[in-house]
């Protein structure tokens, strides 16, 4: 009985999943990655590849800044196929670098750290790394003003 219920749930969920085609525009929620972002921002992406894994479609997407390394299922996307993203539709993916979803989100939201490295405050050469609550963030390498 358990296997029957499990398989019928999977069938019903597969019916609800939207399938996307190459070139479709979809959105990914940036707030799912960037917890410091208080507003919900949608990262527009273009479907550039799809394949089947365990009976589900898995998609590769690209932004105007790069091809996102991670792969996503259709439940992750917001449907933006009717939205007008002409520049995104026209991108040449052969010239794009591979980036992570976090990098794409930070580029799209113009991410800037609000903290200053202690090296910089003490007028020493900054090597660009500092720790905060067990997170490692990268800062730009800056030489102190003299």
mmCIF file with all atom_site columns, C-alpha atoms in Angstrom:
data_model
loop_
_atom_site.group_PDB
_atom_site.id
_atom_site.type_symbol
_atom_site.label_atom_id
_atom_site.label_alt_id
_atom_site.label_comp_id
_atom_site.label_asym_id
_atom_site.label_entity_id
_atom_site.label_seq_id
_atom_site.pdbx_PDB_ins_code
_atom_site.Cartn_x
_atom_site.Cartn_y
_atom_site.Cartn_z
_atom_site.occupancy
_atom_site.B_iso_or_equiv
_atom_site.pdbx_formal_charge
_atom_site.auth_seq_id
_atom_site.auth_comp_id
_atom_site.auth_asym_id
_atom_site.auth_atom_id
_atom_site.pdbx_PDB_model_num
ATOM 1   C CA . UNK A 1 1   ? 0.000  0.000  0.000   1.00 0.00 ? 1   UNK A CA 1
ATOM 2   C CA . UNK A 1 2   ? 2.843  2.400  0.856   1.00 0.00 ? 2   UNK A CA 1
ATOM 3   C CA . UNK A 1 3   ? 4.507  1.928  -2.544  1.00 0.00 ? 3   UNK A CA 1
ATOM 4   C CA . UNK A 1 4   ? 1.207  2.575  -4.331  1.00 0.00 ? 4   UNK A CA 1
ATOM 5   C CA . UNK A 1 5   ? 0.660  5.853  -2.443  1.00 0.00 ? 5   UNK A CA 1
ATOM 6   C CA . UNK A 1 6   ? 4.249  6.894  -3.026  1.00 0.00 ? 6   UNK A CA 1
ATOM 7   C CA . UNK A 1 7   ? 4.074  6.258  -6.765  1.00 0.00 ? 7   UNK A CA 1
ATOM 8   C CA . UNK A 1 8   ? 0.735  8.087  -7.128  1.00 0.00 ? 8   UNK A CA 1
ATOM 9   C CA . UNK A 1 9   ? 2.160  11.116 -5.289  1.00 0.00 ? 9   UNK A CA 1
ATOM 10  C CA . UNK A 1 10  ? 5.138  11.158 -7.656  1.00 0.00 ? 10  UNK A CA 1
ATOM 11  C CA . UNK A 1 11  ? 2.820  10.923 -10.682 1.00 0.00 ? 11  UNK A CA 1
ATOM 12  C CA . UNK A 1 12  ? 0.660  13.797 -9.426  1.00 0.00 ? 12  UNK A CA 1
ATOM 13  C CA . UNK A 1 13  ? 3.683  15.962 -8.697  1.00 0.00 ? 13  UNK A CA 1
ATOM 14  C CA . UNK A 1 14  ? 5.091  15.235 -12.159 1.00 0.00 ? 14  UNK A CA 1
ATOM 15  C CA . UNK A 1 15  ? 1.806  16.390 -13.700 1.00 0.00 ? 15  UNK A CA 1
ATOM 16  C CA . UNK A 1 16  ? 2.087  19.724 -11.871 1.00 0.00 ? 16  UNK A CA 1
ATOM 17  C CA . UNK A 1 17  ? 5.653  20.360 -12.993 1.00 0.00 ? 17  UNK A CA 1
ATOM 18  C CA . UNK A 1 18  ? 5.964  22.778 -15.865 1.00 0.00 ? 18  UNK A CA 1
ATOM 19  C CA . UNK A 1 19  ? 8.367  21.755 -18.594 1.00 0.00 ? 19  UNK A CA 1
ATOM 20  C CA . UNK A 1 20  ? 10.441 24.449 -20.228 1.00 0.00 ? 20  UNK A CA 1
ATOM 21  C CA . UNK A 1 21  ? 12.067 24.567 -23.640 1.00 0.00 ? 21  UNK A CA 1
ATOM 22  C CA . UNK A 1 22  ? 15.437 25.872 -24.797 1.00 0.00 ? 22  UNK A CA 1
ATOM 23  C CA . UNK A 1 23  ? 15.440 29.656 -24.812 1.00 0.00 ? 23  UNK A CA 1
ATOM 24  C CA . UNK A 1 24  ? 12.580 30.050 -22.311 1.00 0.00 ? 24  UNK A CA 1
ATOM 25  C CA . UNK A 1 25  ? 13.047 32.773 -19.714 1.00 0.00 ? 25  UNK A CA 1
ATOM 26  C CA . UNK A 1 26  ? 12.608 31.733 -16.087 1.00 0.00 ? 26  UNK A CA 1
ATOM 27  C CA . UNK A 1 27  ? 13.259 33.358 -12.737 1.00 0.00 ? 27  UNK A CA 1
ATOM 28  C CA . UNK A 1 28  ? 15.185 32.151 -9.702  1.00 0.00 ? 28  UNK A CA 1
ATOM 29  C CA . UNK A 1 29  ? 14.566 33.699 -6.292  1.00 0.00 ? 29  UNK A CA 1
ATOM 30  C CA . UNK A 1 30  ? 17.741 35.405 -5.073  1.00 0.00 ? 30  UNK A CA 1
ATOM 31  C CA . UNK A 1 31  ? 16.443 35.480 -1.500  1.00 0.00 ? 31  UNK A CA 1
ATOM 32  C CA . UNK A 1 32  ? 16.810 31.673 -1.390  1.00 0.00 ? 32  UNK A CA 1
ATOM 33  C CA . UNK A 1 33  ? 20.589 32.169 -1.577  1.00 0.00 ? 33  UNK A CA 1
ATOM 34  C CA . UNK A 1 34  ? 21.323 35.642 -0.243  1.00 0.00 ? 34  UNK A CA 1
ATOM 35  C CA . UNK A 1 35  ? 19.839 35.789 3.259   1.00 0.00 ? 35  UNK A CA 1
ATOM 36  C CA . UNK A 1 36  ? 21.091 39.364 3.737   1.00 0.00 ? 36  UNK A CA 1
ATOM 37  C CA . UNK A 1 37  ? 18.798 40.599 1.003   1.00 0.00 ? 37  UNK A CA 1
ATOM 38  C CA . UNK A 1 38  ? 15.597 41.798 2.651   1.00 0.00 ? 38  UNK A CA 1
ATOM 39  C CA . UNK A 1 39  ? 13.581 42.207 -0.533  1.00 0.00 ? 39  UNK A CA 1
ATOM 40  C CA . UNK A 1 40  ? 12.712 39.272 -2.730  1.00 0.00 ? 40  UNK A CA 1
ATOM 41  C CA . UNK A 1 41  ? 14.585 39.657 -6.005  1.00 0.00 ? 41  UNK A CA 1
ATOM 42  C CA . UNK A 1 42  ? 14.083 37.473 -9.051  1.00 0.00 ? 42  UNK A CA 1
ATOM 43  C CA . UNK A 1 43  ? 17.131 36.586 -11.154 1.00 0.00 ? 43  UNK A CA 1
ATOM 44  C CA . UNK A 1 44  ? 16.063 36.275 -14.813 1.00 0.00 ? 44  UNK A CA 1
ATOM 45  C CA . UNK A 1 45  ? 17.660 33.292 -16.565 1.00 0.00 ? 45  UNK A CA 1
ATOM 46  C CA . UNK A 1 46  ? 17.525 31.611 -19.947 1.00 0.00 ? 46  UNK A CA 1
ATOM 47  C CA . UNK A 1 47  ? 17.143 27.833 -20.297 1.00 0.00 ? 47  UNK A CA 1
ATOM 48  C CA . UNK A 1 48  ? 20.178 26.602 -22.241 1.00 0.00 ? 48  UNK A CA 1
ATOM 49  C CA . UNK A 1 49  ? 20.061 22.848 -21.624 1.00 0.00 ? 49  UNK A CA 1
ATOM 50  C CA . UNK A 1 50  ? 17.814 20.180 -20.136 1.00 0.00 ? 50  UNK A CA 1
ATOM 51  C CA . UNK A 1 51  ? 18.122 16.497 -19.385 1.00 0.00 ? 51  UNK A CA 1
ATOM 52  C CA . UNK A 1 52  ? 16.225 13.820 -17.470 1.00 0.00 ? 52  UNK A CA 1
ATOM 53  C CA . UNK A 1 53  ? 17.444 12.560 -14.088 1.00 0.00 ? 53  UNK A CA 1
ATOM 54  C CA . UNK A 1 54  ? 15.352 10.141 -12.015 1.00 0.00 ? 54  UNK A CA 1
ATOM 55  C CA . UNK A 1 55  ? 12.331 10.819 -14.204 1.00 0.00 ? 55  UNK A CA 1
ATOM 56  C CA . UNK A 1 56  ? 12.470 14.610 -13.776 1.00 0.00 ? 56  UNK A CA 1
ATOM 57  C CA . UNK A 1 57  ? 13.684 17.324 -16.109 1.00 0.00 ? 57  UNK A CA 1
ATOM 58  C CA . UNK A 1 58  ? 16.804 19.090 -14.849 1.00 0.00 ? 58  UNK A CA 1
ATOM 59  C CA . UNK A 1 59  ? 17.773 22.413 -16.403 1.00 0.00 ? 59  UNK A CA 1
ATOM 60  C CA . UNK A 1 60  ? 20.933 24.405 -16.989 1.00 0.00 ? 60  UNK A CA 1
ATOM 61  C CA . UNK A 1 61  ? 20.396 28.159 -17.105 1.00 0.00 ? 61  UNK A CA 1
ATOM 62  C CA . UNK A 1 62  ? 22.375 31.256 -17.982 1.00 0.00 ? 62  UNK A CA 1
ATOM 63  C CA . UNK A 1 63  ? 22.149 34.890 -16.977 1.00 0.00 ? 63  UNK A CA 1
ATOM 64  C CA . UNK A 1 64  ? 23.553 37.777 -18.975 1.00 0.00 ? 64  UNK A CA 1
ATOM 65  C CA . UNK A 1 65  ? 26.697 37.479 -16.798 1.00 0.00 ? 65  UNK A CA 1
ATOM 66  C CA . UNK A 1 66  ? 27.395 33.747 -17.052 1.00 0.00 ? 66  UNK A CA 1
ATOM 67  C CA . UNK A 1 67  ? 26.259 30.141 -17.195 1.00 0.00 ? 67  UNK A CA 1
ATOM 68  C CA . UNK A 1 68  ? 25.165 28.989 -13.751 1.00 0.00 ? 68  UNK A CA 1
ATOM 69  C CA . UNK A 1 69  ? 27.113 25.920 -12.667 1.00 0.00 ? 69  UNK A CA 1
ATOM 70  C CA . UNK A 1 70  ? 24.298 24.445 -10.564 1.00 0.00 ? 70  UNK A CA 1
ATOM 71  C CA . UNK A 1 71  ? 21.360 22.645 -12.191 1.00 0.00 ? 71  UNK A CA 1
ATOM 72  C CA . UNK A 1 72  ? 17.693 23.120 -11.230 1.00 0.00 ? 72  UNK A CA 1
ATOM 73  C CA . UNK A 1 73  ? 14.380 21.301 -11.498 1.00 0.00 ? 73  UNK A CA 1
ATOM 74  C CA . UNK A 1 74  ? 11.273 23.035 -12.824 1.00 0.00 ? 74  UNK A CA 1
ATOM 75  C CA . UNK A 1 75  ? 9.747  23.545 -9.362  1.00 0.00 ? 75  UNK A CA 1
ATOM 76  C CA . UNK A 1 76  ? 12.564 25.987 -8.564  1.00 0.00 ? 76  UNK A CA 1
ATOM 77  C CA . UNK A 1 77  ? 11.623 28.357 -11.388 1.00 0.00 ? 77  UNK A CA 1
ATOM 78  C CA . UNK A 1 78  ? 9.170  31.192 -11.670 1.00 0.00 ? 78  UNK A CA 1
ATOM 79  C CA . UNK A 1 79  ? 7.659  31.283 -15.150 1.00 0.00 ? 79  UNK A CA 1
ATOM 80  C CA . UNK A 1 80  ? 8.844  34.413 -16.993 1.00 0.00 ? 80  UNK A CA 1
ATOM 81  C CA . UNK A 1 81  ? 8.316  33.059 -20.511 1.00 0.00 ? 81  UNK A CA 1
ATOM 82  C CA . UNK A 1 82  ? 5.926  35.893 -21.394 1.00 0.00 ? 82  UNK A CA 1
ATOM 83  C CA . UNK A 1 83  ? 8.177  38.629 -19.975 1.00 0.00 ? 83  UNK A CA 1
ATOM 84  C CA . UNK A 1 84  ? 10.213 40.788 -22.330 1.00 0.00 ? 84  UNK A CA 1
ATOM 85  C CA . UNK A 1 85  ? 13.912 40.137 -21.688 1.00 0.00 ? 85  UNK A CA 1
ATOM 86  C CA . UNK A 1 86  ? 15.229 40.828 -25.193 1.00 0.00 ? 86  UNK A CA 1
ATOM 87  C CA . UNK A 1 87  ? 18.867 41.195 -24.140 1.00 0.00 ? 87  UNK A CA 1
ATOM 88  C CA . UNK A 1 88  ? 18.746 37.903 -22.234 1.00 0.00 ? 88  UNK A CA 1
ATOM 89  C CA . UNK A 1 89  ? 17.082 36.089 -25.131 1.00 0.00 ? 89  UNK A CA 1
ATOM 90  C CA . UNK A 1 90  ? 19.801 37.380 -27.490 1.00 0.00 ? 90  UNK A CA 1
ATOM 91  C CA . UNK A 1 91  ? 22.869 36.391 -25.423 1.00 0.00 ? 91  UNK A CA 1
ATOM 92  C CA . UNK A 1 92  ? 25.529 34.217 -27.015 1.00 0.00 ? 92  UNK A CA 1
ATOM 93  C CA . UNK A 1 93  ? 26.198 31.504 -24.442 1.00 0.00 ? 93  UNK A CA 1
ATOM 94  C CA . UNK A 1 94  ? 29.443 30.466 -26.151 1.00 0.00 ? 94  UNK A CA 1
ATOM 95  C CA . UNK A 1 95  ? 31.119 33.610 -24.815 1.00 0.00 ? 95  UNK A CA 1
ATOM 96  C CA . UNK A 1 96  ? 29.838 33.365 -21.229 1.00 0.00 ? 96  UNK A CA 1
ATOM 97  C CA . UNK A 1 97  ? 31.940 32.191 -18.266 1.00 0.00 ? 97  UNK A CA 1
ATOM 98  C CA . UNK A 1 98  ? 30.689 29.574 -15.817 1.00 0.00 ? 98  UNK A CA 1
ATOM 99  C CA . UNK A 1 99  ? 29.645 31.081 -12.468 1.00 0.00 ? 99  UNK A CA 1
ATOM 100 C CA . UNK A 1 100 ? 27.869 29.867 -9.342  1.00 0.00 ? 100 UNK A CA 1
ATOM 101 C CA . UNK A 1 101 ? 24.306 30.794 -8.449  1.00 0.00 ? 101 UNK A CA 1
ATOM 102 C CA . UNK A 1 102 ? 25.622 32.846 -5.529  1.00 0.00 ? 102 UNK A CA 1
ATOM 103 C CA . UNK A 1 103 ? 27.970 34.791 -7.820  1.00 0.00 ? 103 UNK A CA 1
ATOM 104 C CA . UNK A 1 104 ? 25.156 35.408 -10.326 1.00 0.00 ? 104 UNK A CA 1
ATOM 105 C CA . UNK A 1 105 ? 22.890 36.620 -7.521  1.00 0.00 ? 105 UNK A CA 1
ATOM 106 C CA . UNK A 1 106 ? 25.550 38.928 -6.129  1.00 0.00 ? 106 UNK A CA 1
ATOM 107 C CA . UNK A 1 107 ? 26.285 40.410 -9.553  1.00 0.00 ? 107 UNK A CA 1
ATOM 108 C CA . UNK A 1 108 ? 22.579 40.912 -10.265 1.00 0.00 ? 108 UNK A CA 1
ATOM 109 C CA . UNK A 1 109 ? 21.852 42.580 -6.910  1.00 0.00 ? 109 UNK A CA 1
ATOM 110 C CA . UNK A 1 110 ? 25.091 44.623 -6.920  1.00 0.00 ? 110 UNK A CA 1
ATOM 111 C CA . UNK A 1 111 ? 26.145 42.893 -3.692  1.00 0.00 ? 111 UNK A CA 1
ATOM 112 C CA . UNK A 1 112 ? 28.413 44.972 -1.513  1.00 0.00 ? 112 UNK A CA 1
ATOM 113 C CA . UNK A 1 113 ? 29.651 44.067 1.929   1.00 0.00 ? 113 UNK A CA 1
ATOM 114 C CA . UNK A 1 114 ? 28.802 46.654 4.579   1.00 0.00 ? 114 UNK A CA 1
ATOM 115 C CA . UNK A 1 115 ? 31.751 45.680 6.728   1.00 0.00 ? 115 UNK A CA 1
ATOM 116 C CA . UNK A 1 116 ? 35.351 46.837 6.617   1.00 0.00 ? 116 UNK A CA 1
ATOM 117 C CA . UNK A 1 117 ? 38.287 44.528 7.081   1.00 0.00 ? 117 UNK A CA 1
ATOM 118 C CA . UNK A 1 118 ? 40.273 45.119 10.289  1.00 0.00 ? 118 UNK A CA 1
ATOM 119 C CA . UNK A 1 119 ? 43.526 45.245 8.281   1.00 0.00 ? 119 UNK A CA 1
ATOM 120 C CA . UNK A 1 120 ? 42.219 48.235 6.381   1.00 0.00 ? 120 UNK A CA 1
ATOM 121 C CA . UNK A 1 121 ? 41.146 50.016 9.574   1.00 0.00 ? 121 UNK A CA 1
ATOM 122 C CA . UNK A 1 122 ? 44.611 49.501 11.093  1.00 0.00 ? 122 UNK A CA 1
ATOM 123 C CA . UNK A 1 123 ? 46.343 50.841 7.937   1.00 0.00 ? 123 UNK A CA 1
ATOM 124 C CA . UNK A 1 124 ? 47.921 47.521 6.980   1.00 0.00 ? 124 UNK A CA 1
ATOM 125 C CA . UNK A 1 125 ? 47.910 45.718 3.665   1.00 0.00 ? 125 UNK A CA 1
ATOM 126 C CA . UNK A 1 126 ? 44.640 43.875 3.250   1.00 0.00 ? 126 UNK A CA 1
ATOM 127 C CA . UNK A 1 127 ? 44.728 40.392 1.743   1.00 0.00 ? 127 UNK A CA 1
ATOM 128 C CA . UNK A 1 128 ? 40.992 40.384 1.160   1.00 0.00 ? 128 UNK A CA 1
ATOM 129 C CA . UNK A 1 129 ? 39.774 37.795 3.669   1.00 0.00 ? 129 UNK A CA 1
ATOM 130 C CA . UNK A 1 130 ? 38.103 38.165 7.031   1.00 0.00 ? 130 UNK A CA 1
ATOM 131 C CA . UNK A 1 131 ? 35.874 35.973 9.186   1.00 0.00 ? 131 UNK A CA 1
ATOM 132 C CA . UNK A 1 132 ? 32.471 36.820 10.534  1.00 0.00 ? 132 UNK A CA 1
ATOM 133 C CA . UNK A 1 133 ? 30.234 34.280 12.251  1.00 0.00 ? 133 UNK A CA 1
ATOM 134 C CA . UNK A 1 134 ? 32.104 31.395 10.602  1.00 0.00 ? 134 UNK A CA 1
ATOM 135 C CA . UNK A 1 135 ? 31.477 32.831 7.129   1.00 0.00 ? 135 UNK A CA 1
ATOM 136 C CA . UNK A 1 136 ? 34.316 33.775 4.857   1.00 0.00 ? 136 UNK A CA 1
ATOM 137 C CA . UNK A 1 137 ? 33.715 36.741 2.621   1.00 0.00 ? 137 UNK A CA 1
ATOM 138 C CA . UNK A 1 138 ? 35.978 38.088 -0.060  1.00 0.00 ? 138 UNK A CA 1
ATOM 139 C CA . UNK A 1 139 ? 36.757 41.788 -0.101  1.00 0.00 ? 139 UNK A CA 1
ATOM 140 C CA . UNK A 1 140 ? 38.662 43.660 -2.742  1.00 0.00 ? 140 UNK A CA 1
ATOM 141 C CA . UNK A 1 141 ? 42.382 43.881 -2.081  1.00 0.00 ? 141 UNK A CA 1
ATOM 142 C CA . UNK A 1 142 ? 43.105 47.453 -1.068  1.00 0.00 ? 142 UNK A CA 1
ATOM 143 C CA . UNK A 1 143 ? 46.227 49.241 -0.021  1.00 0.00 ? 143 UNK A CA 1
ATOM 144 C CA . UNK A 1 144 ? 45.747 51.630 2.896   1.00 0.00 ? 144 UNK A CA 1
ATOM 145 C CA . UNK A 1 145 ? 45.906 55.355 2.286   1.00 0.00 ? 145 UNK A CA 1
ATOM 146 C CA . UNK A 1 146 ? 49.022 56.982 3.665   1.00 0.00 ? 146 UNK A CA 1
#
